[in-house]
Amino acid sequence: MPVRPARTGIVHTKHKNGGIHMDKKSTIFTATHGVMTSEVGVISGELELVTSCDDDGVLTLAITYVGAEEWYSLPGEEYRLHDVRDHEVVHGMLAAVLERP
Amino acid sequence: MPSALAFPPGTPSKSTAQSQLNSLTVKSESSMTGYSRDKFPHWIGQGSGCDTRQLVLQRDADYYSGSCPVTSGKWYSYYDGVTFYDPSDLDIDHVVPLAEAWRSGASSWTTEKREDIANDLSGPQLIAVSASSNRSKGDQDPSTWQPPRSGADCGYSKWWISTKYKWGLSLQSSEKTALQGMLNSCVY
């Protein structure tokens, strides 16, 4: 199977939401052997990872099947960056690690 | 005390499973666009205050106490060969996962038909197994996930094939190859 690089940054928006800035990044990638989620166990196939980072560095991780109507969480909680500029590298690292073509 | 069934209902013989496998349509999977678990309502009420989950827990127990809900009992988790006594350690697995059903044909079904496969007590689509094995399996088909207990391959492949056959779902060629290998391990 040819290795197709993950598509990163499909969504990269900064918007005001009740005064809180949320930096949102999205990557679509393939995980043939799946990714573990909190709600439904392993999900596999074409997946979309979205990470959101607020001004305080609190990071929220969400994943779905491309085009599906529900989102799942990745294991763990209370991830917080000490510098919001690291959001991009954390997002990219996570997408690269989760991809399993 | 209710007695345990050796296998879920509708487990086919090796030769029947083989002819069912031969007749399934081989097709690449369709997209997950529009998918959510809400489109496969489960666990539905089955009367007398029991839902589908409780009935499968009762059916698959060696013995149990309590009715609905079941409060304790003894279960052998077929996938990993581990025995449990607390029902909260068990999940009811959809042998053909709901996401897998969606991408092999169920995306075009009515919600009513999806509810039927998600609560199918008449075939081998539901089985009580350890929550950990159910989570590890997730939405995967037999080309990427097989039960960790190798002796479970035969039964598992029969249930998978029979469910896809009953519900008219397609399969991928990698999935068919894996199922054939697993079915070959059956003695009968």
PDB file of C-alpha atoms in Angstrom:
ATOM      1  CA  MET A   1       0.000   0.000   0.000  1.00  0.00           C
ATOM      2  CA  PRO A   2       1.525   3.369  -0.956  1.00  0.00           C
ATOM      3  CA  VAL A   3       2.209   5.644   1.980  1.00  0.00           C
ATOM      4  CA  ARG A   4       0.244   8.822   1.607  1.00  0.00           C
ATOM      5  CA  PRO A   5       1.344  11.684   3.808  1.00  0.00           C
ATOM      6  CA  ALA A   6      -1.210  12.935   6.296  1.00  0.00           C
ATOM      7  CA  ARG A   7      -3.090  16.042   5.296  1.00  0.00           C
ATOM      8  CA  THR A   8      -2.585  18.552   8.061  1.00  0.00           C
ATOM      9  CA  GLY A   9      -4.151  21.901   8.722  1.00  0.00           C
ATOM     10  CA  ILE A  10      -7.399  21.452   6.816  1.00  0.00           C
ATOM     11  CA  VAL A  11      -8.941  23.539   9.560  1.00  0.00           C
ATOM     12  CA  HIS A  12      -6.749  26.086  11.302  1.00  0.00           C
ATOM     13  CA  THR A  13      -8.945  28.741  12.764  1.00  0.00           C
ATOM     14  CA  LYS A  14      -8.738  31.238  15.524  1.00  0.00           C
ATOM     15  CA  HIS A  15     -12.122  32.447  16.644  1.00  0.00           C
ATOM     16  CA  LYS A  16     -13.588  34.231  19.576  1.00  0.00           C
ATOM     17  CA  ASN A  17     -15.945  32.141  21.627  1.00  0.00           C
ATOM     18  CA  GLY A  18     -17.282  33.909  24.693  1.00  0.00           C
ATOM     19  CA  GLY A  19     -14.025  35.798  24.944  1.00  0.00           C
ATOM     20  CA  ILE A  20     -11.862  32.653  24.763  1.00  0.00           C
ATOM     21  CA  HIS A  21      -9.610  32.188  21.767  1.00  0.00           C
ATOM     22  CA  MET A  22      -9.543  28.617  20.500  1.00  0.00           C
ATOM     23  CA  ASP A  23      -6.826  27.546  18.139  1.00  0.00           C
ATOM     24  CA  LYS A  24      -8.076  24.535  16.208  1.00  0.00           C
ATOM     25  CA  LYS A  25      -6.054  22.204  14.012  1.00  0.00           C
ATOM     26  CA  SER A  26      -7.228  19.272  11.930  1.00  0.00           C
ATOM     27  CA  THR A  27      -5.492  16.395  10.185  1.00  0.00           C
ATOM     28  CA  ILE A  28      -6.949  13.594   8.103  1.00  0.00           C
ATOM     29  CA  PHE A  29      -5.009  10.342   8.036  1.00  0.00           C
ATOM     30  CA  THR A  30      -5.400   6.591   7.649  1.00  0.00           C
ATOM     31  CA  ALA A  31      -5.246   4.196  10.579  1.00  0.00           C
ATOM     32  CA  THR A  32      -5.737   0.718   9.149  1.00  0.00           C
ATOM     33  CA  HIS A  33      -5.071  -0.862  12.511  1.00  0.00           C
ATOM     34  CA  GLY A  34      -7.037   1.760  14.378  1.00  0.00           C
ATOM     35  CA  VAL A  35      -6.792   4.302  17.163  1.00  0.00           C
ATOM     36  CA  MET A  36      -8.086   3.691  20.704  1.00  0.00           C
ATOM     37  CA  THR A  37     -10.935   5.989  21.769  1.00  0.00           C
ATOM     38  CA  SER A  38     -12.546   6.413  25.169  1.00  0.00           C
ATOM     39  CA  GLU A  39     -16.127   5.875  24.020  1.00  0.00           C
ATOM     40  CA  VAL A  40     -16.069   3.051  21.450  1.00  0.00           C
ATOM     41  CA  GLY A  41     -12.671   1.387  21.677  1.00  0.00           C
ATOM     42  CA  VAL A  42     -10.624   1.115  18.487  1.00  0.00           C
ATOM     43  CA  ILE A  43     -11.763   2.982  15.376  1.00  0.00           C
ATOM     44  CA  SER A  44     -10.061   2.432  12.029  1.00  0.00           C
ATOM     45  CA  GLY A  45      -9.946   3.702   8.463  1.00  0.00           C
ATOM     46  CA  GLU A  46      -9.903   7.296   7.270  1.00  0.00           C
ATOM     47  CA  LEU A  47      -9.928   9.399  10.436  1.00  0.00           C
ATOM     48  CA  GLU A  48      -9.901  13.085  11.287  1.00  0.00           C
ATOM     49  CA  LEU A  49      -8.005  14.326  14.334  1.00  0.00           C
ATOM     50  CA  VAL A  50      -8.908  17.759  15.701  1.00  0.00           C
ATOM     51  CA  THR A  51      -6.963  19.383  18.518  1.00  0.00           C
ATOM     52  CA  SER A  52      -8.132  22.611  20.115  1.00  0.00           C
ATOM     53  CA  CYS A  53      -6.001  24.815  22.322  1.00  0.00           C
ATOM     54  CA  ASP A  54      -7.326  27.723  24.347  1.00  0.00           C
ATOM     55  CA  ASP A  55      -5.374  30.754  25.534  1.00  0.00           C
ATOM     56  CA  ASP A  56      -4.488  29.004  28.781  1.00  0.00           C
ATOM     57  CA  GLY A  57      -2.919  26.115  26.878  1.00  0.00           C
ATOM     58  CA  VAL A  58      -5.681  23.638  27.711  1.00  0.00           C
ATOM     59  CA  LEU A  59      -5.694  21.089  24.928  1.00  0.00           C
ATOM     60  CA  THR A  60      -8.752  19.132  23.802  1.00  0.00           C
ATOM     61  CA  LEU A  61      -8.344  16.082  21.565  1.00  0.00           C
ATOM     62  CA  ALA A  62     -11.126  14.743  19.360  1.00  0.00           C
ATOM     63  CA  ILE A  63     -11.257  12.146  16.613  1.00  0.00           C
ATOM     64  CA  THR A  64     -13.897  10.941  14.175  1.00  0.00           C
ATOM     65  CA  TYR A  65     -14.377   8.950  11.013  1.00  0.00           C
ATOM     66  CA  VAL A  66     -14.083  11.324   8.058  1.00  0.00           C
ATOM     67  CA  GLY A  67     -17.604  12.634   7.419  1.00  0.00           C
ATOM     68  CA  ALA A  68     -19.235  10.931  10.407  1.00  0.00           C
ATOM     69  CA  GLU A  69     -21.679  12.679  12.755  1.00  0.00           C
ATOM     70  CA  GLU A  70     -20.139  11.933  16.134  1.00  0.00           C
ATOM     71  CA  TRP A  71     -16.783  12.622  17.778  1.00  0.00           C
ATOM     72  CA  TYR A  72     -14.776  10.522  20.188  1.00  0.00           C
ATOM     73  CA  SER A  73     -12.133  11.403  22.772  1.00  0.00           C
ATOM     74  CA  LEU A  74      -8.634  10.069  22.977  1.00  0.00           C
ATOM     75  CA  PRO A  75      -7.535   8.515  26.269  1.00  0.00           C
ATOM     76  CA  GLY A  76      -6.253  10.781  29.031  1.00  0.00           C
ATOM     77  CA  GLU A  77      -7.398  14.177  30.162  1.00  0.00           C
ATOM     78  CA  GLU A  78      -6.236  17.581  31.330  1.00  0.00           C
ATOM     79  CA  TYR A  79      -3.505  18.045  28.772  1.00  0.00           C
ATOM     80  CA  ARG A  80      -2.103  21.545  29.153  1.00  0.00           C
ATOM     81  CA  LEU A  81       0.628  23.303  27.223  1.00  0.00           C
ATOM     82  CA  HIS A  82       2.866  25.792  28.994  1.00  0.00           C
ATOM     83  CA  ASP A  83       3.258  27.684  25.732  1.00  0.00           C
ATOM     84  CA  VAL A  84       0.360  27.802  23.270  1.00  0.00           C
ATOM     85  CA  ARG A  85       2.875  28.105  20.424  1.00  0.00           C
ATOM     86  CA  ASP A  86       3.584  24.402  20.945  1.00  0.00           C
ATOM     87  CA  HIS A  87       0.088  23.471  19.783  1.00  0.00           C
ATOM     88  CA  GLU A  88       1.245  23.019  16.223  1.00  0.00           C
ATOM     89  CA  VAL A  89       4.075  20.640  17.034  1.00  0.00           C
ATOM     90  CA  VAL A  90       1.970  18.641  19.487  1.00  0.00           C
ATOM     91  CA  HIS A  91      -0.798  18.313  16.917  1.00  0.00           C
ATOM     92  CA  GLY A  92       1.624  17.281  14.203  1.00  0.00           C
ATOM     93  CA  MET A  93       3.360  14.767  16.453  1.00  0.00           C
ATOM     94  CA  LEU A  94       0.084  13.190  17.516  1.00  0.00           C
ATOM     95  CA  ALA A  95      -1.159  12.866  13.927  1.00  0.00           C
ATOM     96  CA  ALA A  96       2.150  11.349  12.825  1.00  0.00           C
ATOM     97  CA  VAL A  97       2.152   8.819  15.648  1.00  0.00           C
ATOM     98  CA  LEU A  98      -1.481   7.793  15.215  1.00  0.00           C
ATOM     99  CA  GLU A  99      -1.217   7.301  11.453  1.00  0.00           C
ATOM    100  CA  ARG A 100      -0.890   3.623  10.539  1.00  0.00           C
ATOM    101  CA  PRO A 101      -1.375   3.246   6.785  1.00  0.00           C
TER     102      PRO A 101
ATOM    103  CA  MET B   1     -30.507 -21.857  37.324  1.00  0.00           C
ATOM    104  CA  PRO B   2     -30.548 -21.261  33.566  1.00  0.00           C
ATOM    105  CA  SER B   3     -28.061 -23.353  31.645  1.00  0.00           C
ATOM    106  CA  ALA B   4     -25.450 -21.984  29.265  1.00  0.00           C
ATOM    107  CA  LEU B   5     -25.542 -22.337  25.526  1.00  0.00           C
ATOM    108  CA  ALA B   6     -22.343 -23.605  23.975  1.00  0.00           C
ATOM    109  CA  PHE B   7     -22.646 -21.077  21.149  1.00  0.00           C
ATOM    110  CA  PRO B   8     -24.819 -18.111  20.228  1.00  0.00           C
ATOM    111  CA  PRO B   9     -27.935 -19.093  18.263  1.00  0.00           C
ATOM    112  CA  GLY B  10     -27.601 -19.717  14.563  1.00  0.00           C
ATOM    113  CA  THR B  11     -23.972 -20.859  14.548  1.00  0.00           C
ATOM    114  CA  PRO B  12     -23.627 -22.602  11.161  1.00  0.00           C
ATOM    115  CA  SER B  13     -21.716 -25.795  10.383  1.00  0.00           C
ATOM    116  CA  LYS B  14     -18.360 -25.471   8.632  1.00  0.00           C
ATOM    117  CA  SER B  15     -19.857 -26.428   5.259  1.00  0.00           C
ATOM    118  CA  THR B  16     -22.787 -24.029   5.616  1.00  0.00           C
ATOM    119  CA  ALA B  17     -20.448 -21.208   6.638  1.00  0.00           C
ATOM    120  CA  GLN B  18     -18.272 -22.021   3.615  1.00  0.00           C
ATOM    121  CA  SER B  19     -21.156 -21.740   1.183  1.00  0.00           C
ATOM    122  CA  GLN B  20     -22.332 -18.532   2.876  1.00  0.00           C
ATOM    123  CA  LEU B  21     -18.805 -17.083   2.570  1.00  0.00           C
ATOM    124  CA  ASN B  22     -18.669 -18.042  -1.111  1.00  0.00           C
ATOM    125  CA  SER B  23     -21.927 -16.219  -1.784  1.00  0.00           C
ATOM    126  CA  LEU B  24     -21.032 -12.896  -0.104  1.00  0.00           C
ATOM    127  CA  THR B  25     -20.416  -9.924  -2.396  1.00  0.00           C
ATOM    128  CA  VAL B  26     -16.782  -8.788  -2.413  1.00  0.00           C
ATOM    129  CA  LYS B  27     -16.639  -5.021  -2.552  1.00  0.00           C
ATOM    130  CA  SER B  28     -14.476  -2.199  -1.229  1.00  0.00           C
ATOM    131  CA  GLU B  29     -15.921  -0.440   1.789  1.00  0.00           C
ATOM    132  CA  SER B  30     -18.079   2.652   1.459  1.00  0.00           C
ATOM    133  CA  SER B  31     -17.433   5.854   3.409  1.00  0.00           C
ATOM    134  CA  MET B  32     -18.400   6.644   6.988  1.00  0.00           C
ATOM    135  CA  THR B  33     -20.166   9.844   5.935  1.00  0.00           C
ATOM    136  CA  GLY B  34     -23.219  10.414   8.129  1.00  0.00           C
ATOM    137  CA  TYR B  35     -22.394   7.646  10.621  1.00  0.00           C
ATOM    138  CA  SER B  36     -23.344   7.773  14.270  1.00  0.00           C
ATOM    139  CA  ARG B  37     -24.245   5.061  16.775  1.00  0.00           C
ATOM    140  CA  ASP B  38     -27.606   6.778  17.240  1.00  0.00           C
ATOM    141  CA  LYS B  39     -28.544   5.452  13.818  1.00  0.00           C
ATOM    142  CA  PHE B  40     -28.336   1.898  15.266  1.00  0.00           C
ATOM    143  CA  PRO B  41     -30.585   2.205  18.345  1.00  0.00           C
ATOM    144  CA  HIS B  42     -29.497  -0.252  21.074  1.00  0.00           C
ATOM    145  CA  TRP B  43     -29.999  -1.662  23.651  1.00  0.00           C
ATOM    146  CA  ILE B  44     -33.740  -1.668  23.141  1.00  0.00           C
ATOM    147  CA  GLY B  45     -36.365  -2.854  25.624  1.00  0.00           C
ATOM    148  CA  GLN B  46     -37.289  -6.506  25.194  1.00  0.00           C
ATOM    149  CA  GLY B  47     -40.207  -6.616  27.614  1.00  0.00           C
ATOM    150  CA  SER B  48     -40.459  -7.389  31.354  1.00  0.00           C
ATOM    151  CA  GLY B  49     -38.065  -4.549  32.119  1.00  0.00           C
ATOM    152  CA  CYS B  50     -35.218  -6.255  30.246  1.00  0.00           C
ATOM    153  CA  ASP B  51     -33.158  -4.831  27.404  1.00  0.00           C
ATOM    154  CA  THR B  52     -31.068  -6.625  24.786  1.00  0.00           C
ATOM    155  CA  ARG B  53     -27.887  -6.368  26.853  1.00  0.00           C
ATOM    156  CA  GLN B  54     -29.475  -8.027  29.877  1.00  0.00           C
ATOM    157  CA  LEU B  55     -30.890 -10.860  27.794  1.00  0.00           C
ATOM    158  CA  VAL B  56     -27.506 -11.634  26.235  1.00  0.00           C
ATOM    159  CA  LEU B  57     -25.835 -11.513  29.662  1.00  0.00           C
ATOM    160  CA  GLN B  58     -28.367 -14.069  30.874  1.00  0.00           C
ATOM    161  CA  ARG B  59     -28.074 -16.217  27.755  1.00  0.00           C
ATOM    162  CA  ASP B  60     -24.268 -16.343  27.841  1.00  0.00           C
ATOM    163  CA  ALA B  61     -23.872 -16.909  31.608  1.00  0.00           C
ATOM    164  CA  ASP B  62     -22.918 -20.256  33.104  1.00  0.00           C
ATOM    165  CA  TYR B  63     -25.187 -19.071  35.927  1.00  0.00           C
ATOM    166  CA  TYR B  64     -26.391 -15.708  37.184  1.00  0.00           C
ATOM    167  CA  SER B  65     -28.282 -13.892  39.940  1.00  0.00           C
ATOM    168  CA  GLY B  66     -30.706 -11.032  39.573  1.00  0.00           C
ATOM    169  CA  SER B  67     -32.905 -10.662  36.576  1.00  0.00           C
ATOM    170  CA  CYS B  68     -32.819  -7.234  34.949  1.00  0.00           C
ATOM    171  CA  PRO B  69     -30.309  -6.084  35.801  1.00  0.00           C
ATOM    172  CA  VAL B  70     -28.206  -9.184  36.315  1.00  0.00           C
ATOM    173  CA  THR B  71     -26.154  -8.517  39.457  1.00  0.00           C
ATOM    174  CA  SER B  72     -23.611 -11.343  39.429  1.00  0.00           C
ATOM    175  CA  GLY B  73     -22.875 -14.640  37.749  1.00  0.00           C
ATOM    176  CA  LYS B  74     -20.197 -16.490  35.836  1.00  0.00           C
ATOM    177  CA  TRP B  75     -19.164 -15.755  32.270  1.00  0.00           C
ATOM    178  CA  TYR B  76     -16.484 -17.210  30.047  1.00  0.00           C
ATOM    179  CA  SER B  77     -15.224 -14.573  27.618  1.00  0.00           C
ATOM    180  CA  TYR B  78     -14.854 -16.527  24.385  1.00  0.00           C
ATOM    181  CA  TYR B  79     -12.426 -14.140  22.695  1.00  0.00           C
ATOM    182  CA  ASP B  80      -9.735 -14.159  25.377  1.00  0.00           C
ATOM    183  CA  GLY B  81     -10.612 -17.175  27.507  1.00  0.00           C
ATOM    184  CA  VAL B  82     -10.976 -15.203  30.738  1.00  0.00           C
ATOM    185  CA  THR B  83     -13.715 -15.920  33.326  1.00  0.00           C
ATOM    186  CA  PHE B  84     -15.626 -13.083  35.017  1.00  0.00           C
ATOM    187  CA  TYR B  85     -18.116 -12.893  37.890  1.00  0.00           C
ATOM    188  CA  ASP B  86     -19.115  -9.218  37.718  1.00  0.00           C
ATOM    189  CA  PRO B  87     -21.398  -8.228  34.815  1.00  0.00           C
ATOM    190  CA  SER B  88     -19.808  -4.779  34.659  1.00  0.00           C
ATOM    191  CA  ASP B  89     -16.620  -6.460  33.359  1.00  0.00           C
ATOM    192  CA  LEU B  90     -18.530  -7.633  30.281  1.00  0.00           C
ATOM    193  CA  ASP B  91     -19.572  -5.888  27.108  1.00  0.00           C
ATOM    194  CA  ILE B  92     -22.071  -7.227  24.627  1.00  0.00           C
ATOM    195  CA  ASP B  93     -20.053  -7.301  21.427  1.00  0.00           C
ATOM    196  CA  HIS B  94     -21.616  -6.733  18.041  1.00  0.00           C
ATOM    197  CA  VAL B  95     -19.737  -9.498  16.204  1.00  0.00           C
ATOM    198  CA  VAL B  96     -20.051  -7.435  13.020  1.00  0.00           C
ATOM    199  CA  PRO B  97     -19.414  -3.968  14.507  1.00  0.00           C
ATOM    200  CA  LEU B  98     -21.939  -1.215  13.822  1.00  0.00           C
ATOM    201  CA  ALA B  99     -19.341   0.906  11.996  1.00  0.00           C
ATOM    202  CA  GLU B 100     -18.368  -2.136   9.929  1.00  0.00           C
ATOM    203  CA  ALA B 101     -22.031  -2.775   9.098  1.00  0.00           C
ATOM    204  CA  TRP B 102     -22.363   0.870   8.015  1.00  0.00           C
ATOM    205  CA  ARG B 103     -19.501   0.675   5.523  1.00  0.00           C
ATOM    206  CA  SER B 104     -20.523  -2.702   4.155  1.00  0.00           C
ATOM    207  CA  GLY B 105     -24.125  -1.840   3.324  1.00  0.00           C
ATOM    208  CA  ALA B 106     -26.116  -0.563   6.309  1.00  0.00           C
ATOM    209  CA  SER B 107     -25.577   3.128   5.451  1.00  0.00           C
ATOM    210  CA  SER B 108     -28.505   2.873   3.031  1.00  0.00           C
ATOM    211  CA  TRP B 109     -30.827   1.027   5.433  1.00  0.00           C
ATOM    212  CA  THR B 110     -33.734   2.418   7.424  1.00  0.00           C
ATOM    213  CA  THR B 111     -33.138   3.136  11.107  1.00  0.00           C
ATOM    214  CA  GLU B 112     -35.599   0.341  11.895  1.00  0.00           C
ATOM    215  CA  LYS B 113     -33.503  -2.218  10.023  1.00  0.00           C
ATOM    216  CA  ARG B 114     -30.345  -0.904  11.704  1.00  0.00           C
ATOM    217  CA  GLU B 115     -32.054  -1.309  15.072  1.00  0.00           C
ATOM    218  CA  ASP B 116     -32.816  -4.908  14.139  1.00  0.00           C
ATOM    219  CA  ILE B 117     -29.175  -5.822  13.446  1.00  0.00           C
ATOM    220  CA  ALA B 118     -28.000  -3.944  16.540  1.00  0.00           C
ATOM    221  CA  ASN B 119     -30.345  -6.016  18.743  1.00  0.00           C
ATOM    222  CA  ASP B 120     -30.349  -9.292  16.811  1.00  0.00           C
ATOM    223  CA  LEU B 121     -31.039 -12.053  19.312  1.00  0.00           C
ATOM    224  CA  SER B 122     -31.931 -14.664  16.701  1.00  0.00           C
ATOM    225  CA  GLY B 123     -28.492 -14.946  15.067  1.00  0.00           C
ATOM    226  CA  PRO B 124     -24.879 -15.035  16.271  1.00  0.00           C
ATOM    227  CA  GLN B 125     -24.405 -11.249  16.092  1.00  0.00           C
ATOM    228  CA  LEU B 126     -24.289 -10.618  19.871  1.00  0.00           C
ATOM    229  CA  ILE B 127     -22.007 -12.186  22.465  1.00  0.00           C
ATOM    230  CA  ALA B 128     -20.975 -11.314  26.029  1.00  0.00           C
ATOM    231  CA  VAL B 129     -17.192 -10.884  26.156  1.00  0.00           C
ATOM    232  CA  SER B 130     -14.649  -9.048  28.300  1.00  0.00           C
ATOM    233  CA  ALA B 131     -14.936  -5.272  27.983  1.00  0.00           C
ATOM    234  CA  SER B 132     -11.208  -5.135  27.262  1.00  0.00           C
ATOM    235  CA  SER B 133     -11.406  -7.502  24.278  1.00  0.00           C
ATOM    236  CA  ASN B 134     -14.431  -5.631  22.936  1.00  0.00           C
ATOM    237  CA  ARG B 135     -12.538  -2.321  23.132  1.00  0.00           C
ATOM    238  CA  SER B 136      -9.441  -3.762  21.472  1.00  0.00           C
ATOM    239  CA  LYS B 137     -11.544  -5.136  18.652  1.00  0.00           C
ATOM    240  CA  GLY B 138     -13.517  -1.920  18.175  1.00  0.00           C
ATOM    241  CA  ASP B 139     -14.675  -1.572  14.570  1.00  0.00           C
ATOM    242  CA  GLN B 140     -12.101  -3.898  13.021  1.00  0.00           C
ATOM    243  CA  ASP B 141     -12.809  -6.771  10.636  1.00  0.00           C
ATOM    244  CA  PRO B 142     -11.012 -10.154  10.706  1.00  0.00           C
ATOM    245  CA  SER B 143      -8.216  -8.903   8.429  1.00  0.00           C
ATOM    246  CA  THR B 144      -6.942  -6.647  11.234  1.00  0.00           C
ATOM    247  CA  TRP B 145      -8.378  -8.189  14.412  1.00  0.00           C
ATOM    248  CA  GLN B 146      -8.840 -11.800  15.397  1.00  0.00           C
ATOM    249  CA  PRO B 147      -9.613 -13.097  18.887  1.00  0.00           C
ATOM    250  CA  PRO B 148      -6.453 -13.318  21.022  1.00  0.00           C
ATOM    251  CA  ARG B 149      -7.400 -16.901  21.943  1.00  0.00           C
ATOM    252  CA  SER B 150      -6.499 -18.876  18.820  1.00  0.00           C
ATOM    253  CA  GLY B 151      -9.070 -21.576  19.567  1.00  0.00           C
ATOM    254  CA  ALA B 152     -11.762 -18.932  19.067  1.00  0.00           C
ATOM    255  CA  ASP B 153     -11.000 -18.422  15.365  1.00  0.00           C
ATOM    256  CA  CYS B 154     -13.379 -21.085  14.073  1.00  0.00           C
ATOM    257  CA  GLY B 155     -16.444 -19.930  15.996  1.00  0.00           C
ATOM    258  CA  TYR B 156     -15.681 -16.270  15.419  1.00  0.00           C
ATOM    259  CA  SER B 157     -15.380 -16.677  11.643  1.00  0.00           C
ATOM    260  CA  LYS B 158     -18.665 -18.629  11.530  1.00  0.00           C
ATOM    261  CA  TRP B 159     -20.510 -15.910  13.448  1.00  0.00           C
ATOM    262  CA  TRP B 160     -19.052 -13.134  11.305  1.00  0.00           C
ATOM    263  CA  ILE B 161     -19.834 -14.903   8.017  1.00  0.00           C
ATOM    264  CA  SER B 162     -23.307 -15.905   9.105  1.00  0.00           C
ATOM    265  CA  THR B 163     -24.196 -12.367  10.249  1.00  0.00           C
ATOM    266  CA  LYS B 164     -22.974 -10.791   7.008  1.00  0.00           C
ATOM    267  CA  TYR B 165     -24.895 -13.427   5.071  1.00  0.00           C
ATOM    268  CA  LYS B 166     -28.117 -13.005   7.018  1.00  0.00           C
ATOM    269  CA  TRP B 167     -28.070  -9.220   6.651  1.00  0.00           C
ATOM    270  CA  GLY B 168     -26.824  -9.091   3.068  1.00  0.00           C
ATOM    271  CA  LEU B 169     -23.646  -7.163   3.912  1.00  0.00           C
ATOM    272  CA  SER B 170     -20.630  -7.110   1.590  1.00  0.00           C
ATOM    273  CA  LEU B 171     -17.034  -7.880   2.527  1.00  0.00           C
ATOM    274  CA  GLN B 172     -13.559  -6.766   1.409  1.00  0.00           C
ATOM    275  CA  SER B 173     -11.176  -9.187  -0.264  1.00  0.00           C
ATOM    276  CA  SER B 174      -8.652  -8.943   2.618  1.00  0.00           C
ATOM    277  CA  GLU B 175     -11.479  -9.768   5.007  1.00  0.00           C
ATOM    278  CA  LYS B 176     -12.538 -12.757   2.893  1.00  0.00           C
ATOM    279  CA  THR B 177      -8.985 -14.119   2.841  1.00  0.00           C
ATOM    280  CA  ALA B 178      -8.726 -13.807   6.626  1.00  0.00           C
ATOM    281  CA  LEU B 179     -12.124 -15.456   7.155  1.00  0.00           C
ATOM    282  CA  GLN B 180     -11.211 -18.372   4.862  1.00  0.00           C
ATOM    283  CA  GLY B 181      -8.057 -19.006   6.881  1.00  0.00           C
ATOM    284  CA  MET B 182      -9.984 -18.939  10.136  1.00  0.00           C
ATOM    285  CA  LEU B 183     -12.771 -21.148   8.807  1.00  0.00           C
ATOM    286  CA  ASN B 184     -10.176 -23.672   7.640  1.00  0.00           C
ATOM    287  CA  SER B 185      -9.300 -24.211  11.310  1.00  0.00           C
ATOM    288  CA  CYS B 186     -12.783 -25.624  11.970  1.00  0.00           C
ATOM    289  CA  VAL B 187     -13.071 -29.400  12.319  1.00  0.00           C
ATOM    290  CA  TYR B 188     -16.787 -29.360  11.535  1.00  0.00           C
TER     291      TYR B 188
END
